[in-house]
PDB file of C-alpha atoms in Angstrom:
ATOM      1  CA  UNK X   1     -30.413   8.003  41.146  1.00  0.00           C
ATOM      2  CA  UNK X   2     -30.573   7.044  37.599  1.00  0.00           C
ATOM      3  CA  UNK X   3     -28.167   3.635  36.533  1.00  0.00           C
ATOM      4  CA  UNK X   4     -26.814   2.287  33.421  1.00  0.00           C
ATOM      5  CA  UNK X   5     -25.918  -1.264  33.970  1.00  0.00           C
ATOM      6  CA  UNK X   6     -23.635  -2.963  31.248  1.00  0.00           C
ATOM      7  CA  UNK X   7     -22.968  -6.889  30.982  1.00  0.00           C
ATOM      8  CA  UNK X   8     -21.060  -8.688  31.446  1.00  0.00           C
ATOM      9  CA  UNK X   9     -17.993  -7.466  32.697  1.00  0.00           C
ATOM     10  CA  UNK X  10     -15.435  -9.133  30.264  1.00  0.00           C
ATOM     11  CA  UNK X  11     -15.871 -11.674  27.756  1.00  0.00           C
ATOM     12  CA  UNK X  12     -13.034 -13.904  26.842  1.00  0.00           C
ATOM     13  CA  UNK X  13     -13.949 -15.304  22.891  1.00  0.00           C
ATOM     14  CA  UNK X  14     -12.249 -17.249  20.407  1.00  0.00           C
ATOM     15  CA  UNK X  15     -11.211 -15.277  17.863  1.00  0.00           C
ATOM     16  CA  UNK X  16     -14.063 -15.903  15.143  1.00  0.00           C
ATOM     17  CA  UNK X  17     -16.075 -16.435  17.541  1.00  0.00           C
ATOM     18  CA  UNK X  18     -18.983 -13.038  18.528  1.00  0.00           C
ATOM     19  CA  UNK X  19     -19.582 -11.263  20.828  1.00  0.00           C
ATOM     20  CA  UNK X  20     -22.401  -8.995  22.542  1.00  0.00           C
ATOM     21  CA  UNK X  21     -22.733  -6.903  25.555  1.00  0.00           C
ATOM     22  CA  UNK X  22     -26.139  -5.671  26.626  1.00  0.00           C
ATOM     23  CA  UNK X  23     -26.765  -1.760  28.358  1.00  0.00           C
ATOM     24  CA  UNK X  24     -29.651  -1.263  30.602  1.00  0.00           C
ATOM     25  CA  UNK X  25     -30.940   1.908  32.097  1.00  0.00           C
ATOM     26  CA  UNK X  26     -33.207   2.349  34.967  1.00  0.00           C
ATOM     27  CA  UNK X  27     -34.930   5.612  33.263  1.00  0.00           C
ATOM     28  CA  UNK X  28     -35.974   5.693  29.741  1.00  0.00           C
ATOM     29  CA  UNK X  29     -33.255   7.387  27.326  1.00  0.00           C
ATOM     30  CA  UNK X  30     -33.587   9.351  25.061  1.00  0.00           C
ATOM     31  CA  UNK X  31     -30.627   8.101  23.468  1.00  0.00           C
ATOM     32  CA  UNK X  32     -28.078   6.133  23.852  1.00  0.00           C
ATOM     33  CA  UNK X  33     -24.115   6.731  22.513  1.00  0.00           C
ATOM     34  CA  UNK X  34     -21.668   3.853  22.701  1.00  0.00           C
ATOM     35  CA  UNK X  35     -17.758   3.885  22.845  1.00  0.00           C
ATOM     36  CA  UNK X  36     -14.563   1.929  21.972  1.00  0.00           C
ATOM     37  CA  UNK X  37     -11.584   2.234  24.857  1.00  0.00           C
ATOM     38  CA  UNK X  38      -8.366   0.230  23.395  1.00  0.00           C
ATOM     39  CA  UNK X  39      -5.900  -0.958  26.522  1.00  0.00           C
ATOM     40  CA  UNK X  40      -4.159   2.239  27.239  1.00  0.00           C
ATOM     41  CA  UNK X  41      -6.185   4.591  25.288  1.00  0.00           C
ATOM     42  CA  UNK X  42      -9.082   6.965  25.538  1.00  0.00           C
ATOM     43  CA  UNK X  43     -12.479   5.719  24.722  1.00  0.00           C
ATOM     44  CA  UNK X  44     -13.171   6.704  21.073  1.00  0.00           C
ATOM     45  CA  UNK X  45     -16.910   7.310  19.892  1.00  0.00           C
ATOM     46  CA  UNK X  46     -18.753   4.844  17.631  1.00  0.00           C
ATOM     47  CA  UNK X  47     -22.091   5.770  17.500  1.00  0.00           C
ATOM     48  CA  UNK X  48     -25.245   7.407  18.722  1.00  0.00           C
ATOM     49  CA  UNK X  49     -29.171   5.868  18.512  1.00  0.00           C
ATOM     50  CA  UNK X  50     -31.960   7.796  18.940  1.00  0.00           C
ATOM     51  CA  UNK X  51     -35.434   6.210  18.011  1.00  0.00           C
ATOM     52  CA  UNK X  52     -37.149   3.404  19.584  1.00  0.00           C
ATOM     53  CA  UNK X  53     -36.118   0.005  18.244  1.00  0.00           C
ATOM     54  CA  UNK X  54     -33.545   1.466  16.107  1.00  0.00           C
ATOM     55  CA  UNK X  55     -30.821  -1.001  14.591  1.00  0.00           C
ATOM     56  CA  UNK X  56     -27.290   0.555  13.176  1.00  0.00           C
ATOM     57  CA  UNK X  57     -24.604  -1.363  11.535  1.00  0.00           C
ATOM     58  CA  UNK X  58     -21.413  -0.740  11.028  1.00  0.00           C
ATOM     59  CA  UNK X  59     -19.423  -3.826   9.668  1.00  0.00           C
ATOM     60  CA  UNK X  60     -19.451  -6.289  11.696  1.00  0.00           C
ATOM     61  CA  UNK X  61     -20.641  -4.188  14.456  1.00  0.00           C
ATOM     62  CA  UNK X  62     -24.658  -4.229  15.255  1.00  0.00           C
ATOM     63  CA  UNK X  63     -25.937  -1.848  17.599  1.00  0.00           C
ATOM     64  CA  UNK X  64     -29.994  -1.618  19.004  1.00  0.00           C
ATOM     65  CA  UNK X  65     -31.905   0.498  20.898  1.00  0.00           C
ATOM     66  CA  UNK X  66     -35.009  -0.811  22.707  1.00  0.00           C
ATOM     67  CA  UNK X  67     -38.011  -0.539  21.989  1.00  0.00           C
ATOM     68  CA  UNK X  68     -38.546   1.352  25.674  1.00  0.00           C
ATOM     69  CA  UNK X  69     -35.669   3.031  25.215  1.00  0.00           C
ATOM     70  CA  UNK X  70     -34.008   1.419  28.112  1.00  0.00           C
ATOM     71  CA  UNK X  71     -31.889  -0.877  26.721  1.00  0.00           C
ATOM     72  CA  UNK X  72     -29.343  -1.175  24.145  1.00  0.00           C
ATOM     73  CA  UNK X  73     -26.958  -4.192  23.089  1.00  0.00           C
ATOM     74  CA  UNK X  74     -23.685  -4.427  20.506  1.00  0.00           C
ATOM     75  CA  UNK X  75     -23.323  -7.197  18.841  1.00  0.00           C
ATOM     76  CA  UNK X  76     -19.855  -8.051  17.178  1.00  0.00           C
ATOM     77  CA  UNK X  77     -19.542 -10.957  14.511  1.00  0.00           C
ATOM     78  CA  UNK X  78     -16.067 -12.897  13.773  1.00  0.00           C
ATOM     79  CA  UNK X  79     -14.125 -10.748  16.273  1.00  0.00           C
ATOM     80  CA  UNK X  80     -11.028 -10.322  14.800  1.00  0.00           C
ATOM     81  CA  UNK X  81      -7.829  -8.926  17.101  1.00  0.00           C
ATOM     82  CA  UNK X  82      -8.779  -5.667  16.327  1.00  0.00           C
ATOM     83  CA  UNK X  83     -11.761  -5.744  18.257  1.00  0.00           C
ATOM     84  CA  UNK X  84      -9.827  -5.771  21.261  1.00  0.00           C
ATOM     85  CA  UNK X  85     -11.003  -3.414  23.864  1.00  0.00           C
ATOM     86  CA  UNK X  86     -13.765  -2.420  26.776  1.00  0.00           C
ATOM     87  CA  UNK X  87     -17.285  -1.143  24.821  1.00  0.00           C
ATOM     88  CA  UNK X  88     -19.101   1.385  26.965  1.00  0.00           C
ATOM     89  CA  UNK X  89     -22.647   2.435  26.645  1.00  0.00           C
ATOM     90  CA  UNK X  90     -23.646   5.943  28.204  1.00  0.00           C
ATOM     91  CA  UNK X  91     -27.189   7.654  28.164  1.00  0.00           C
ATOM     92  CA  UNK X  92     -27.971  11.311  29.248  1.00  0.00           C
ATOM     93  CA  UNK X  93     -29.011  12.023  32.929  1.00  0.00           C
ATOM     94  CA  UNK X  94     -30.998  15.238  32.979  1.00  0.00           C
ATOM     95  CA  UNK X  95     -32.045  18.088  30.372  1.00  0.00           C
ATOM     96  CA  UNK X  96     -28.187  19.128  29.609  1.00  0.00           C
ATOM     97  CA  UNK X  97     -27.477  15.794  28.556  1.00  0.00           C
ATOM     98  CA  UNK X  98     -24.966  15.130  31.265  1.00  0.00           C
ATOM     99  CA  UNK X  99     -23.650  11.204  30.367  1.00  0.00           C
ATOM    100  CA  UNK X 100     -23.824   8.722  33.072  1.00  0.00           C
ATOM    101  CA  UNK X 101     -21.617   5.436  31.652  1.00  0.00           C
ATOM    102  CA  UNK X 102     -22.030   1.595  32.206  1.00  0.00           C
ATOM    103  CA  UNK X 103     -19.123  -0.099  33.773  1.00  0.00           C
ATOM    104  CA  UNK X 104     -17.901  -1.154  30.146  1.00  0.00           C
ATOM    105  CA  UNK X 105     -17.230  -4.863  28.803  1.00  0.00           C
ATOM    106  CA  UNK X 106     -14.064  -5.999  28.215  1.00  0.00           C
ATOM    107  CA  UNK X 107     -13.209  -7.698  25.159  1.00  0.00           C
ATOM    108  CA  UNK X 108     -10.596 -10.295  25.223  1.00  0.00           C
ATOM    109  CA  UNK X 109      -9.259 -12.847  22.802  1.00  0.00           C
ATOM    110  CA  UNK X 110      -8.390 -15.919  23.900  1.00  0.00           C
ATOM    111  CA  UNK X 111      -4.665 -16.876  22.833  1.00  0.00           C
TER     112      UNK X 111
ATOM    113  CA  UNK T   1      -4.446  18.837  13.599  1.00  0.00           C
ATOM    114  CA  UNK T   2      -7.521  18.958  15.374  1.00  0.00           C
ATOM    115  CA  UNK T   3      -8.250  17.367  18.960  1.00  0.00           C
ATOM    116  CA  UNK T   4      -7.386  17.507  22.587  1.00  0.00           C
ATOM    117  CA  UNK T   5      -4.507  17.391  24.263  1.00  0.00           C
ATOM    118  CA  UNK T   6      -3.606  16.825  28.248  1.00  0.00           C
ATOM    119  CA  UNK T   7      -0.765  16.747  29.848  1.00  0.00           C
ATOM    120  CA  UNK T   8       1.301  15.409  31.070  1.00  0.00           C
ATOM    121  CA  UNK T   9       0.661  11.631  30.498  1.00  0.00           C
ATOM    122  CA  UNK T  10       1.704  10.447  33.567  1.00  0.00           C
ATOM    123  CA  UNK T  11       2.152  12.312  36.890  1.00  0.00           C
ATOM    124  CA  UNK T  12       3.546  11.379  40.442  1.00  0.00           C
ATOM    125  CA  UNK T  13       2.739  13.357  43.598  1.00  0.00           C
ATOM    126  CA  UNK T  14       3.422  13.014  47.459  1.00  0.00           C
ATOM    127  CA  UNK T  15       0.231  13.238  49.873  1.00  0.00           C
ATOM    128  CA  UNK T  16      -0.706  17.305  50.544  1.00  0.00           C
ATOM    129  CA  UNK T  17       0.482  18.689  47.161  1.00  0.00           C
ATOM    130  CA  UNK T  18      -1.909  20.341  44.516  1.00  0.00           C
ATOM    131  CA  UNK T  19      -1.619  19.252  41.569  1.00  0.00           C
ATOM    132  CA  UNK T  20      -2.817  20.708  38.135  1.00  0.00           C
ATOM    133  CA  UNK T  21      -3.798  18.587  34.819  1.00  0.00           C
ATOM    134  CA  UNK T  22      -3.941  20.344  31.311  1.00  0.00           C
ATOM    135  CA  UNK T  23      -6.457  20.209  28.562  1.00  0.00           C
ATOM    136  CA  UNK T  24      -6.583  22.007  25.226  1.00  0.00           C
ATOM    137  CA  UNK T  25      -8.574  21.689  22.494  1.00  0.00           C
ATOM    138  CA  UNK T  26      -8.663  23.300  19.142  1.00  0.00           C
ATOM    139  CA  UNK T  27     -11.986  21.935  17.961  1.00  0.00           C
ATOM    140  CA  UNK T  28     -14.252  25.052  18.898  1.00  0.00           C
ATOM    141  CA  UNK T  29     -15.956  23.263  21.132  1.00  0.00           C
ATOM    142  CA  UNK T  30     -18.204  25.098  23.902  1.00  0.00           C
ATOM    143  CA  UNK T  31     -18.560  22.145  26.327  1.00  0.00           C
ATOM    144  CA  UNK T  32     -15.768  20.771  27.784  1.00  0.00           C
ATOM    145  CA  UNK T  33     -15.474  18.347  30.597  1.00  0.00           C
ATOM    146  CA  UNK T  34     -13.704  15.905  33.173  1.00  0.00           C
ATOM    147  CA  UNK T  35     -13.749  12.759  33.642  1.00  0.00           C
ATOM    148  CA  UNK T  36     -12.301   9.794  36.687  1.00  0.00           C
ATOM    149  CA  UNK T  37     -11.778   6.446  35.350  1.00  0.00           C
ATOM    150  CA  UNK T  38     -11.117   4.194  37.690  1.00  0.00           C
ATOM    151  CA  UNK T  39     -10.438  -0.257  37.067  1.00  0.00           C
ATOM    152  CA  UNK T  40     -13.275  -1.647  36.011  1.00  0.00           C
ATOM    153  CA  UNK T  41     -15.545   1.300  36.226  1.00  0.00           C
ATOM    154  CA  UNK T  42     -16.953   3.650  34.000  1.00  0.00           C
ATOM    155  CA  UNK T  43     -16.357   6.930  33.699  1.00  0.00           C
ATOM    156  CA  UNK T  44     -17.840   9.484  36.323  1.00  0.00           C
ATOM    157  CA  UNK T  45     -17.820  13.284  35.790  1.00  0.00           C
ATOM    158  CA  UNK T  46     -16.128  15.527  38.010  1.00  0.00           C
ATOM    159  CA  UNK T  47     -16.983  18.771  36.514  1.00  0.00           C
ATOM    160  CA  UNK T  48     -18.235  20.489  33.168  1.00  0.00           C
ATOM    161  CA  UNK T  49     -18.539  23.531  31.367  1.00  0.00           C
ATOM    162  CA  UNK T  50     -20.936  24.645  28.786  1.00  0.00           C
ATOM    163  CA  UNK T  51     -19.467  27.569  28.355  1.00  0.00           C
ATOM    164  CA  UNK T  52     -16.540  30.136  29.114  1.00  0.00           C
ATOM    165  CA  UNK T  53     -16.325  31.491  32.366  1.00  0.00           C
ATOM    166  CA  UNK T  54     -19.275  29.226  33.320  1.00  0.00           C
ATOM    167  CA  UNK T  55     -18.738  25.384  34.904  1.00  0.00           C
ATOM    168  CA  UNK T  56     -21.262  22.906  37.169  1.00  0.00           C
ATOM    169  CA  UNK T  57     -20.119  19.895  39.581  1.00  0.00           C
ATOM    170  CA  UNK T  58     -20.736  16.548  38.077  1.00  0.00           C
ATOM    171  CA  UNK T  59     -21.166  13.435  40.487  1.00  0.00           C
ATOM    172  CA  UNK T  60     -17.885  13.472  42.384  1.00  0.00           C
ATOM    173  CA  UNK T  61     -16.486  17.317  42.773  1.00  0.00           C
ATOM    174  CA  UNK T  62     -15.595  17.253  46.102  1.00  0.00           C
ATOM    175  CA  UNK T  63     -11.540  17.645  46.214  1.00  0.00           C
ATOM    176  CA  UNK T  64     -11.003  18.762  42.740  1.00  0.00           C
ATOM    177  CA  UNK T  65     -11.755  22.458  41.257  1.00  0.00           C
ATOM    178  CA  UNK T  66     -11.236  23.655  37.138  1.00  0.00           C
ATOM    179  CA  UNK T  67     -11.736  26.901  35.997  1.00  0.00           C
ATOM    180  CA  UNK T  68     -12.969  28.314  32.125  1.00  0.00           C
ATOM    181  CA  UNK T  69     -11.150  31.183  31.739  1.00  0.00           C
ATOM    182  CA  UNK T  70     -10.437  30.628  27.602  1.00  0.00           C
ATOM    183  CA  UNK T  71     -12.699  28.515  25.202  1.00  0.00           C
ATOM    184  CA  UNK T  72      -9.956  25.754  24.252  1.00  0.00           C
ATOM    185  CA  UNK T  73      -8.783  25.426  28.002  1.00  0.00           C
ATOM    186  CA  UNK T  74     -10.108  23.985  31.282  1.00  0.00           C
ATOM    187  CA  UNK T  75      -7.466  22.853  33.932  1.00  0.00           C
ATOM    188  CA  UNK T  76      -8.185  20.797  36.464  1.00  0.00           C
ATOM    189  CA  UNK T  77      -6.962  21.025  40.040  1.00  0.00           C
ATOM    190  CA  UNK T  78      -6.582  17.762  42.412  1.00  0.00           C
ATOM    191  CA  UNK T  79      -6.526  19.181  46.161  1.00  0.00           C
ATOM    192  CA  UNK T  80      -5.070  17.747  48.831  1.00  0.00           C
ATOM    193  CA  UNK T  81      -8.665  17.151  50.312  1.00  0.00           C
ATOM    194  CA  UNK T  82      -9.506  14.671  47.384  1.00  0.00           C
ATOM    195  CA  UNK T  83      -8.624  11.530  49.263  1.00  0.00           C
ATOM    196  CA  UNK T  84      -8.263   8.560  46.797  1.00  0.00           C
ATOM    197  CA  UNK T  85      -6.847  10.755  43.591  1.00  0.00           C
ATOM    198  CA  UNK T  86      -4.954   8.009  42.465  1.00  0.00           C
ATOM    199  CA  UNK T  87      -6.579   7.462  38.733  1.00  0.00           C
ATOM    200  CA  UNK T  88      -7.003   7.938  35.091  1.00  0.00           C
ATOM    201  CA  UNK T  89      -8.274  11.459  34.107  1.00  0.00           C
ATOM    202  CA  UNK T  90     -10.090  11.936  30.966  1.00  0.00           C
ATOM    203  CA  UNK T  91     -10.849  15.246  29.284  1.00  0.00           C
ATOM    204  CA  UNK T  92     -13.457  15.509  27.083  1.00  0.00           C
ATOM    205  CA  UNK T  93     -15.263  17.810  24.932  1.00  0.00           C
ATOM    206  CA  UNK T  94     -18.286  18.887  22.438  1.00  0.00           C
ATOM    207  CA  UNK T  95     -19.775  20.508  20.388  1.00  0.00           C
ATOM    208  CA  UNK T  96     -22.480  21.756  23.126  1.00  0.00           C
ATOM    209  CA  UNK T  97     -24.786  20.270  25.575  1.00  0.00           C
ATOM    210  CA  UNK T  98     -27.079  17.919  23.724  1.00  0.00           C
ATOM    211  CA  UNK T  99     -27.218  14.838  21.889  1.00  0.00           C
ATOM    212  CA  UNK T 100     -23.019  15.399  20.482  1.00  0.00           C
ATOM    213  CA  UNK T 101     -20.592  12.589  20.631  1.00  0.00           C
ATOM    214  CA  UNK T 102     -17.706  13.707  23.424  1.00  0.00           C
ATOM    215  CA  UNK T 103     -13.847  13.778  21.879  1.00  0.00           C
ATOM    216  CA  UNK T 104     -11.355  12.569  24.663  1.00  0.00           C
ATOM    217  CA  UNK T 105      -7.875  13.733  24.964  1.00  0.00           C
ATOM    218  CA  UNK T 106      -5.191  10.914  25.631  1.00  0.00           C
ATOM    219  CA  UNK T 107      -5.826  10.941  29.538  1.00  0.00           C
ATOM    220  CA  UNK T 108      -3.441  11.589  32.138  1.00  0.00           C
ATOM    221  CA  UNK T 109      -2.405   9.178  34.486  1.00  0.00           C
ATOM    222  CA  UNK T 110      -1.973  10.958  38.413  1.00  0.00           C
ATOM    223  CA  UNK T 111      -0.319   8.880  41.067  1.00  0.00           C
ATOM    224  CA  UNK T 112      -0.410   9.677  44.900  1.00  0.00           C
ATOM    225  CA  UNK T 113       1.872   8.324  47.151  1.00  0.00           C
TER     226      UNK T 113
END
């Protein structure tokens, strides 16, 4: 069946320091939605991408979609302690856009 | 204020017992949906609904059912026959099937002993 495989699993960084995780799917997309969970919480929605090869920012936050449409990575520069939290990517399955997720990357800041 | 709600946030249960989970939402949303989060996985869907009185299985039904009786609700039920219910369950929902972002409710904890 149809994967979305997110790396890596956790990423310890300096605070300052970036940090990226990467989304892959084994189907072509035909978009691609990424989310914020804080420790504890529910994951919160940052932002949907749609076209081939499309680039959002938000802040310090840089999100791209392939140019297949298979693959999507967020990019975070100068993490700050608000950053703090697992980033999931999740693409539709079938025709009633049914998400499947990736296993999420953790986000930690080294003390 | 607008959103989801679940309750209760965390819940303890002995082996055999049903147990139901809330989830309300006043954003006048037609597709609702539930969600298993487990550590260090994402999150796979147990059921949805597009609409009232209408729901689908998503990729791990077996041992739970839900039911769409009223637009802002859709319980779910944990049977006994679920056999590792221990987890995080997420409620979810949108504006309709298609390319909308999903709102979560808070999540509710279940713990089977």
């Amino acid at each position: 069946g149809q994967q979305v495989m997110q790396i890596p699993q956790y990423q310890h960084v300096q605070e300052g320091e970036d940090f990226t995780t990467y989304c892959n799917s084994s189907t072509t997309l035909s978009n691609i939605q990424w989310y914020k969970q804080r420790p504890g919480g529910h994951p919160v929605f940052l932002i949907q991408l749609v076209k081939s090869g499309e680039v959002k920012k938000q802040k310090r936050l840089t999100f791209q979609f392939g140019e297949a449409k298979k693959n999507s990575s967020l990019h975070i520069t100068a993490t700050q302690t608000t950053d703090v939290g697992t980033y999931f990517c999740a693409g539709p399955v079938d025709s009633n856009y049914q998400l499947i997720w990736g296993a999420g990357t953790k986000l930690i800041i080294k003390p | 204020d607008g959103g989801i709600t679940q309750s209760p946030k965390y819940l303890f249960r002995k082996e055999g017992q049903n147990v139901t989970l809330s989830c309300e939402q006043n954003l006048n949303h037609d597709a609702m949906y539930w969600y298993r989060q487990d550590p260090g996985q994402g999150l796979r869907l147990i059921y949805y609904s597009q609409i009232v009185n209408d729901f689908q299985k998503g990729d791990i039904a077996e041992g739970y059912s839900v039911s769409r009786e009223k637009k802002e609700s859709f319980p779910l039920t944990v049977t006994s026959a679920q056999k590792n219910p221990t987890a995080f369950y997420l409620c979810a929902s949108s504006m309709g099937t298609g390319p909308y972002e999903q709102y979560f409710g808070p999540g509710t904890r279940l713990t089977v002993t």
